[in-house]
PDB file of C-alpha atoms in Angstrom:
ATOM      1  CA  ASN K   1       0.000   0.000   0.000  1.00 73.00           C
ATOM      2  CA  ALA K   2       1.200   3.498  -0.831  1.00 79.00           C
ATOM      3  CA  GLY K   3      -0.748   4.950   2.119  1.00 93.00           C
ATOM      4  CA  VAL K   4      -1.601   8.638   1.735  1.00 96.00           C
ATOM      5  CA  THR K   5      -0.037  10.371  -1.246  1.00 96.00           C
ATOM      6  CA  GLN K   6       0.007  14.081  -1.989  1.00 97.00           C
ATOM      7  CA  THR K   7       0.951  15.950  -5.137  1.00 97.00           C
ATOM      8  CA  PRO K   8       2.714  18.176  -5.809  1.00 97.00           C
ATOM      9  CA  LYS K   9       5.414  18.211  -3.118  1.00 96.00           C
ATOM     10  CA  PHE K  10       6.250  21.862  -3.795  1.00 97.00           C
ATOM     11  CA  GLN K  11       4.342  24.634  -5.546  1.00 97.00           C
ATOM     12  CA  VAL K  12       4.858  28.351  -6.104  1.00 97.00           C
ATOM     13  CA  LEU K  13       1.870  30.452  -7.121  1.00 97.00           C
ATOM     14  CA  LYS K  14       1.277  34.085  -7.862  1.00 97.00           C
ATOM     15  CA  THR K  15      -1.441  35.971  -6.042  1.00 97.00           C
ATOM     16  CA  GLY K  16      -4.793  35.344  -7.673  1.00 97.00           C
ATOM     17  CA  GLN K  17      -3.897  32.050  -9.291  1.00 97.00           C
ATOM     18  CA  SER K  18      -5.927  28.944  -8.577  1.00 96.00           C
ATOM     19  CA  MET K  19      -4.753  25.394  -8.180  1.00 96.00           C
ATOM     20  CA  THR K  20      -5.706  21.995  -6.820  1.00 97.00           C
ATOM     21  CA  LEU K  21      -3.724  20.022  -4.283  1.00 98.00           C
ATOM     22  CA  GLN K  22      -4.199  16.320  -4.800  1.00 98.00           C
ATOM     23  CA  CYS K  23      -4.623  13.732  -2.057  1.00 98.00           C
ATOM     24  CA  ALA K  24      -5.216  10.037  -2.516  1.00 98.00           C
ATOM     25  CA  GLN K  25      -5.303   7.028  -0.203  1.00 97.00           C
ATOM     26  CA  ASP K  26      -5.424   3.333  -0.992  1.00 95.00           C
ATOM     27  CA  MET K  27      -6.560   2.052   2.405  1.00 93.00           C
ATOM     28  CA  ASN K  28     -10.305   2.353   1.740  1.00 93.00           C
ATOM     29  CA  HIS K  29     -10.606   4.896   4.551  1.00 92.00           C
ATOM     30  CA  GLU K  30     -13.907   6.692   4.927  1.00 91.00           C
ATOM     31  CA  TYR K  31     -12.526   9.723   6.762  1.00 91.00           C
ATOM     32  CA  MET K  32     -10.214  12.232   5.055  1.00 94.00           C
ATOM     33  CA  SER K  33      -9.121  15.687   6.106  1.00 95.00           C
ATOM     34  CA  TRP K  34      -6.949  18.622   5.098  1.00 97.00           C
ATOM     35  CA  TYR K  35      -4.791  20.618   7.512  1.00 96.00           C
ATOM     36  CA  ARG K  36      -2.481  23.550   7.011  1.00 97.00           C
ATOM     37  CA  GLN K  37       0.598  24.233   9.087  1.00 96.00           C
ATOM     38  CA  ASP K  38       2.235  27.639   9.087  1.00 94.00           C
ATOM     39  CA  PRO K  39       5.921  27.924  10.050  1.00 87.00           C
ATOM     40  CA  GLY K  40       6.452  27.175  13.741  1.00 84.00           C
ATOM     41  CA  MET K  41       2.746  26.638  14.323  1.00 88.00           C
ATOM     42  CA  GLY K  42       0.395  23.738  14.916  1.00 89.00           C
ATOM     43  CA  LEU K  43      -1.991  22.161  12.440  1.00 93.00           C
ATOM     44  CA  ARG K  44      -5.306  23.790  11.601  1.00 93.00           C
ATOM     45  CA  LEU K  45      -8.191  21.853  10.087  1.00 93.00           C
ATOM     46  CA  ILE K  46      -9.425  23.228   6.751  1.00 96.00           C
ATOM     47  CA  HIS K  47     -12.039  20.730   5.549  1.00 96.00           C
ATOM     48  CA  TYR K  48     -12.869  17.118   6.202  1.00 93.00           C
ATOM     49  CA  SER K  49     -15.035  14.340   4.793  1.00 93.00           C
ATOM     50  CA  VAL K  50     -16.631  11.312   6.432  1.00 90.00           C
ATOM     51  CA  GLY K  51     -17.325   9.561   3.146  1.00 91.00           C
ATOM     52  CA  ALA K  52     -17.830   9.973  -0.585  1.00 94.00           C
ATOM     53  CA  GLY K  53     -20.204  12.837  -1.305  1.00 95.00           C
ATOM     54  CA  ILE K  54     -19.966  14.278   2.229  1.00 93.00           C
ATOM     55  CA  THR K  55     -17.747  17.208   3.178  1.00 95.00           C
ATOM     56  CA  ASP K  56     -17.742  19.729   6.007  1.00 93.00           C
ATOM     57  CA  GLN K  57     -15.802  22.763   7.136  1.00 94.00           C
ATOM     58  CA  GLY K  58     -13.044  22.815   9.690  1.00 92.00           C
ATOM     59  CA  GLU K  59     -11.439  25.729  11.545  1.00 90.00           C
ATOM     60  CA  VAL K  60     -10.140  27.713   8.562  1.00 95.00           C
ATOM     61  CA  PRO K  61     -12.217  26.898   5.429  1.00 96.00           C
ATOM     62  CA  ASN K  62     -12.268  30.332   3.766  1.00 96.00           C
ATOM     63  CA  GLY K  63     -10.507  30.414   0.406  1.00 96.00           C
ATOM     64  CA  TYR K  64     -10.606  26.643  -0.042  1.00 97.00           C
ATOM     65  CA  ASN K  65     -13.023  24.203  -1.652  1.00 97.00           C
ATOM     66  CA  VAL K  66     -13.121  20.425  -1.446  1.00 97.00           C
ATOM     67  CA  SER K  67     -15.066  17.615  -3.030  1.00 96.00           C
ATOM     68  CA  ARG K  68     -15.194  13.885  -2.391  1.00 97.00           C
ATOM     69  CA  SER K  69     -16.463  12.059  -5.456  1.00 97.00           C
ATOM     70  CA  THR K  70     -14.646   8.814  -4.618  1.00 96.00           C
ATOM     71  CA  THR K  71     -13.461   7.136  -1.435  1.00 96.00           C
ATOM     72  CA  GLU K  72      -9.845   7.360  -2.581  1.00 97.00           C
ATOM     73  CA  ASP K  73      -9.482  11.022  -3.552  1.00 97.00           C
ATOM     74  CA  PHE K  74      -9.947  14.273  -1.649  1.00 98.00           C
ATOM     75  CA  PRO K  75      -8.626  17.253  -3.640  1.00 98.00           C
ATOM     76  CA  LEU K  76      -8.239  20.710  -2.094  1.00 98.00           C
ATOM     77  CA  ARG K  77      -8.824  23.697  -4.369  1.00 98.00           C
ATOM     78  CA  LEU K  78      -7.430  27.155  -3.778  1.00 96.00           C
ATOM     79  CA  LEU K  79      -9.814  29.501  -5.514  1.00 92.00           C
ATOM     80  CA  SER K  80      -7.673  32.658  -5.692  1.00 96.00           C
ATOM     81  CA  ALA K  81      -4.331  32.245  -3.972  1.00 96.00           C
ATOM     82  CA  ALA K  82      -3.225  34.846  -1.431  1.00 97.00           C
ATOM     83  CA  PRO K  83       0.141  35.235   0.360  1.00 96.00           C
ATOM     84  CA  SER K  84      -1.646  34.317   3.617  1.00 96.00           C
ATOM     85  CA  GLN K  85      -2.136  30.838   2.178  1.00 97.00           C
ATOM     86  CA  THR K  86       1.597  30.196   2.117  1.00 97.00           C
ATOM     87  CA  SER K  87       1.864  27.100   4.263  1.00 97.00           C
ATOM     88  CA  VAL K  88       2.462  23.369   4.338  1.00 97.00           C
ATOM     89  CA  TYR K  89      -0.671  21.395   3.574  1.00 98.00           C
ATOM     90  CA  PHE K  90      -1.203  17.924   5.002  1.00 98.00           C
ATOM     91  CA  CYS K  91      -3.844  15.440   3.985  1.00 97.00           C
ATOM     92  CA  ALA K  92      -4.853  12.657   6.354  1.00 95.00           C
ATOM     93  CA  SER K  93      -7.110   9.633   6.245  1.00 94.00           C
ATOM     94  CA  SER K  94      -8.528   7.123   8.695  1.00 90.00           C
ATOM     95  CA  THR K  95     -11.131   4.486   9.114  1.00 85.00           C
ATOM     96  CA  ILE K  96     -14.199   5.378  11.136  1.00 77.00           C
ATOM     97  CA  ALA K  97     -14.930   1.884  12.381  1.00 69.00           C
ATOM     98  CA  GLY K  98     -13.872   1.374  15.977  1.00 67.00           C
ATOM     99  CA  GLY K  99     -13.907   5.045  16.854  1.00 68.00           C
ATOM    100  CA  GLY K 100     -10.876   6.969  17.999  1.00 74.00           C
ATOM    101  CA  ASN K 101      -8.705   9.511  16.282  1.00 81.00           C
ATOM    102  CA  GLU K 102      -5.883   7.620  14.578  1.00 88.00           C
ATOM    103  CA  GLN K 103      -5.153   9.307  11.273  1.00 91.00           C
ATOM    104  CA  PHE K 104      -2.511   8.576   8.647  1.00 93.00           C
ATOM    105  CA  PHE K 105      -0.856  11.671   7.235  1.00 95.00           C
ATOM    106  CA  GLY K 106       0.649  12.300   3.831  1.00 96.00           C
ATOM    107  CA  PRO K 107       4.101  13.871   3.307  1.00 95.00           C
ATOM    108  CA  GLY K 108       2.707  17.348   2.751  1.00 97.00           C
ATOM    109  CA  THR K 109       2.629  19.958  -0.017  1.00 97.00           C
ATOM    110  CA  ARG K 110       4.735  23.064   0.529  1.00 97.00           C
ATOM    111  CA  LEU K 111       2.955  26.021  -1.047  1.00 97.00           C
ATOM    112  CA  THR K 112       4.375  29.507  -1.504  1.00 97.00           C
ATOM    113  CA  VAL K 113       2.174  32.314  -2.758  1.00 97.00           C
ATOM    114  CA  LEU K 114       4.015  35.378  -4.029  1.00 97.00           C
TER     115      LEU K 114
ATOM    116  CA  LEU O   1     -15.256  21.386  20.545  1.00 53.00           C
ATOM    117  CA  ALA O   2     -12.907  20.301  23.282  1.00 56.00           C
ATOM    118  CA  LYS O   3      -9.842  22.505  23.443  1.00 80.00           C
ATOM    119  CA  THR O   4      -6.482  21.253  24.650  1.00 89.00           C
ATOM    120  CA  THR O   5      -3.730  23.038  26.527  1.00 92.00           C
ATOM    121  CA  GLN O   6      -0.152  21.781  26.627  1.00 95.00           C
ATOM    122  CA  PRO O   7       3.207  23.234  27.671  1.00 96.00           C
ATOM    123  CA  ILE O   8       4.845  25.012  24.750  1.00 95.00           C
ATOM    124  CA  SER O   9       8.216  23.353  25.258  1.00 96.00           C
ATOM    125  CA  MET O  10      10.103  20.882  27.441  1.00 97.00           C
ATOM    126  CA  ASP O  11      13.742  19.889  27.776  1.00 97.00           C
ATOM    127  CA  SER O  12      15.080  16.507  28.785  1.00 97.00           C
ATOM    128  CA  TYR O  13      18.237  14.402  28.677  1.00 97.00           C
ATOM    129  CA  GLU O  14      18.826  11.063  27.094  1.00 97.00           C
ATOM    130  CA  GLY O  15      17.681   8.136  29.227  1.00 97.00           C
ATOM    131  CA  GLN O  16      15.191  10.140  31.268  1.00 97.00           C
ATOM    132  CA  GLU O  17      11.451   9.575  31.431  1.00 97.00           C
ATOM    133  CA  VAL O  18       9.427  12.434  29.989  1.00 98.00           C
ATOM    134  CA  ASN O  19       5.855  13.218  30.981  1.00 98.00           C
ATOM    135  CA  ILE O  20       3.808  15.684  28.951  1.00 97.00           C
ATOM    136  CA  THR O  21       0.448  16.693  30.383  1.00 96.00           C
ATOM    137  CA  CYS O  22      -2.483  17.938  28.350  1.00 95.00           C
ATOM    138  CA  SER O  23      -5.548  19.671  29.789  1.00 94.00           C
ATOM    139  CA  HIS O  24      -8.920  19.178  28.127  1.00 90.00           C
ATOM    140  CA  ASN O  25     -11.559  20.504  30.516  1.00 87.00           C
ATOM    141  CA  ASN O  26     -14.453  20.316  28.043  1.00 84.00           C
ATOM    142  CA  ILE O  27     -13.922  16.769  26.835  1.00 85.00           C
ATOM    143  CA  ALA O  28     -17.132  15.096  25.707  1.00 82.00           C
ATOM    144  CA  THR O  29     -18.354  11.700  26.830  1.00 83.00           C
ATOM    145  CA  ASN O  30     -17.466   9.955  23.567  1.00 81.00           C
ATOM    146  CA  ASP O  31     -14.169  11.718  22.953  1.00 84.00           C
ATOM    147  CA  TYR O  32     -10.949   9.769  22.687  1.00 88.00           C
ATOM    148  CA  ILE O  33      -7.614  11.264  23.731  1.00 91.00           C
ATOM    149  CA  THR O  34      -4.925  10.881  21.109  1.00 93.00           C
ATOM    150  CA  TRP O  35      -1.269  11.845  20.914  1.00 95.00           C
ATOM    151  CA  TYR O  36       0.752  12.497  17.779  1.00 96.00           C
ATOM    152  CA  GLN O  37       4.463  13.053  17.155  1.00 97.00           C
ATOM    153  CA  GLN O  38       5.785  15.315  14.430  1.00 96.00           C
ATOM    154  CA  PHE O  39       9.335  15.682  13.143  1.00 95.00           C
ATOM    155  CA  PRO O  40      10.382  18.709  11.063  1.00 90.00           C
ATOM    156  CA  SER O  41       9.200  18.590   7.451  1.00 88.00           C
ATOM    157  CA  GLN O  42       7.056  15.508   8.078  1.00 93.00           C
ATOM    158  CA  GLY O  43       3.390  14.848   8.719  1.00 94.00           C
ATOM    159  CA  PRO O  44       2.265  13.931  12.248  1.00 95.00           C
ATOM    160  CA  ARG O  45       2.495  10.308  13.280  1.00 95.00           C
ATOM    161  CA  PHE O  46       0.046   8.587  15.634  1.00 94.00           C
ATOM    162  CA  ILE O  47       1.623   7.510  18.933  1.00 96.00           C
ATOM    163  CA  ILE O  48      -1.084   6.356  21.314  1.00 96.00           C
ATOM    164  CA  GLN O  49      -4.752   6.735  22.111  1.00 94.00           C
ATOM    165  CA  GLY O  50      -6.995   6.076  25.082  1.00 93.00           C
ATOM    166  CA  TYR O  51     -10.409   6.626  26.552  1.00 91.00           C
ATOM    167  CA  LYS O  52      -9.827   6.109  30.265  1.00 90.00           C
ATOM    168  CA  THR O  53      -7.307   4.793  32.825  1.00 91.00           C
ATOM    169  CA  LYS O  54      -3.999   3.666  31.340  1.00 95.00           C
ATOM    170  CA  VAL O  55      -2.901   2.545  27.917  1.00 95.00           C
ATOM    171  CA  THR O  56       0.559   1.271  27.042  1.00 96.00           C
ATOM    172  CA  ASN O  57       2.166   0.320  23.755  1.00 95.00           C
ATOM    173  CA  GLU O  58       5.723  -0.274  22.596  1.00 94.00           C
ATOM    174  CA  VAL O  59       6.417   3.452  22.343  1.00 93.00           C
ATOM    175  CA  ALA O  60       4.626   5.213  25.194  1.00 97.00           C
ATOM    176  CA  SER O  61       2.083   5.117  27.991  1.00 97.00           C
ATOM    177  CA  LEU O  62      -0.989   7.277  28.367  1.00 97.00           C
ATOM    178  CA  PHE O  63      -2.451   8.019  31.773  1.00 97.00           C
ATOM    179  CA  ILE O  64      -6.009   9.337  32.017  1.00 96.00           C
ATOM    180  CA  PRO O  65      -7.559  10.181  35.408  1.00 96.00           C
ATOM    181  CA  ALA O  66     -11.146   9.339  36.209  1.00 94.00           C
ATOM    182  CA  ASP O  67     -12.507  12.818  35.396  1.00 93.00           C
ATOM    183  CA  ARG O  68     -10.733  12.706  31.971  1.00 93.00           C
ATOM    184  CA  LYS O  69     -10.039  16.440  32.101  1.00 93.00           C
ATOM    185  CA  SER O  70      -6.360  15.876  31.567  1.00 94.00           C
ATOM    186  CA  SER O  71      -4.026  13.209  30.264  1.00 95.00           C
ATOM    187  CA  THR O  72      -0.312  12.515  30.501  1.00 97.00           C
ATOM    188  CA  LEU O  73       1.867  11.084  27.784  1.00 98.00           C
ATOM    189  CA  SER O  74       4.821   9.219  29.232  1.00 98.00           C
ATOM    190  CA  LEU O  75       7.912   8.492  27.119  1.00 97.00           C
ATOM    191  CA  PRO O  76      10.277   6.085  28.880  1.00 94.00           C
ATOM    192  CA  ARG O  77      14.036   6.549  28.526  1.00 94.00           C
ATOM    193  CA  VAL O  78      14.003   9.127  25.745  1.00 97.00           C
ATOM    194  CA  SER O  79      16.740   9.326  23.142  1.00 97.00           C
ATOM    195  CA  LEU O  80      17.901  12.133  20.851  1.00 97.00           C
ATOM    196  CA  SER O  81      15.570  10.793  18.163  1.00 96.00           C
ATOM    197  CA  ASP O  82      12.570  11.603  20.369  1.00 97.00           C
ATOM    198  CA  THR O  83      13.194  15.315  19.814  1.00 97.00           C
ATOM    199  CA  ALA O  84       9.961  16.385  18.116  1.00 97.00           C
ATOM    200  CA  VAL O  85       6.679  18.203  18.631  1.00 97.00           C
ATOM    201  CA  TYR O  86       3.991  16.252  20.479  1.00 97.00           C
ATOM    202  CA  TYR O  87       0.319  17.031  19.980  1.00 96.00           C
ATOM    203  CA  CYS O  88      -2.610  16.120  22.191  1.00 93.00           C
ATOM    204  CA  LEU O  89      -5.942  15.846  20.428  1.00 90.00           C
ATOM    205  CA  VAL O  90      -9.423  15.053  21.752  1.00 86.00           C
ATOM    206  CA  GLY O  91     -12.478  14.215  19.725  1.00 79.00           C
ATOM    207  CA  ASP O  92     -14.365  11.436  18.062  1.00 69.00           C
ATOM    208  CA  ARG O  93     -14.724  11.072  14.321  1.00 64.00           C
ATOM    209  CA  ASN O  94     -18.097   9.477  14.888  1.00 62.00           C
ATOM    210  CA  GLN O  95     -19.403  12.588  16.653  1.00 59.00           C
ATOM    211  CA  GLY O  96     -19.208  15.478  14.210  1.00 61.00           C
ATOM    212  CA  GLY O  97     -15.891  14.426  12.806  1.00 67.00           C
ATOM    213  CA  LYS O  98     -13.774  17.489  13.563  1.00 78.00           C
ATOM    214  CA  LEU O  99     -10.350  16.594  14.919  1.00 82.00           C
ATOM    215  CA  ILE O 100      -8.678  19.773  16.148  1.00 80.00           C
ATOM    216  CA  PHE O 101      -4.998  19.868  17.068  1.00 85.00           C
ATOM    217  CA  GLY O 102      -3.683  22.000  19.893  1.00 82.00           C
ATOM    218  CA  GLN O 103      -0.483  24.040  19.751  1.00 87.00           C
ATOM    219  CA  GLY O 104       1.761  21.105  20.634  1.00 94.00           C
ATOM    220  CA  THR O 105       4.736  20.639  22.960  1.00 97.00           C
ATOM    221  CA  GLU O 106       8.222  20.959  21.510  1.00 97.00           C
ATOM    222  CA  LEU O 107      10.386  18.365  23.253  1.00 98.00           C
ATOM    223  CA  SER O 108      14.134  18.793  23.071  1.00 98.00           C
ATOM    224  CA  VAL O 109      16.258  15.836  24.197  1.00 97.00           C
ATOM    225  CA  LYS O 110      19.871  16.639  24.950  1.00 97.00           C
ATOM    226  CA  PRO O 111      22.832  14.271  25.236  1.00 95.00           C
TER     227      PRO O 111
END
């Protein structure tokens, strides 16, 4: 199993550009989430999904859209990039069965907005 | 949503036992308490999880008092490679689904 994969690893955007960060998992996990981590800070939840077709907002959803058309994929779209969105973005997935909070994280996408 | 409070940083020496305490006064009945470890430039990694009393695995122990308003992560005999940020998280994916991380504790292990 590849686990949780994220592409690209690095990205530089200009203000106003849009792009999609890709996240995929091959563990058949129902739960997927996106976090951002600013330098020297903790993780903040952007959006999450408890299954295909179901998404909900986290702590900092403004400026981001998500969709969950399949169990495997959970892309994060930046609508109009701003310098404040410069951050490292982590995708995570987990099974819901059995409860608890164990999530598997991807390697991250490092985004710089100029 | 339950909010967690942890010390910002801690220092230790190799071979010592390290205890990191997390406060979560508003924990809900169904919430689990989970700890993650994060190294620089990597995603967080699950360490241990519990609901009540004590849980132990090959890496750490987790102590949860009866009122569940706090928890303590115990790392036995730390090494330099345990230098990382440790996050306490409370919640339950089956109850609303939001899993919110706190600010984390930066542990520095010195030789």
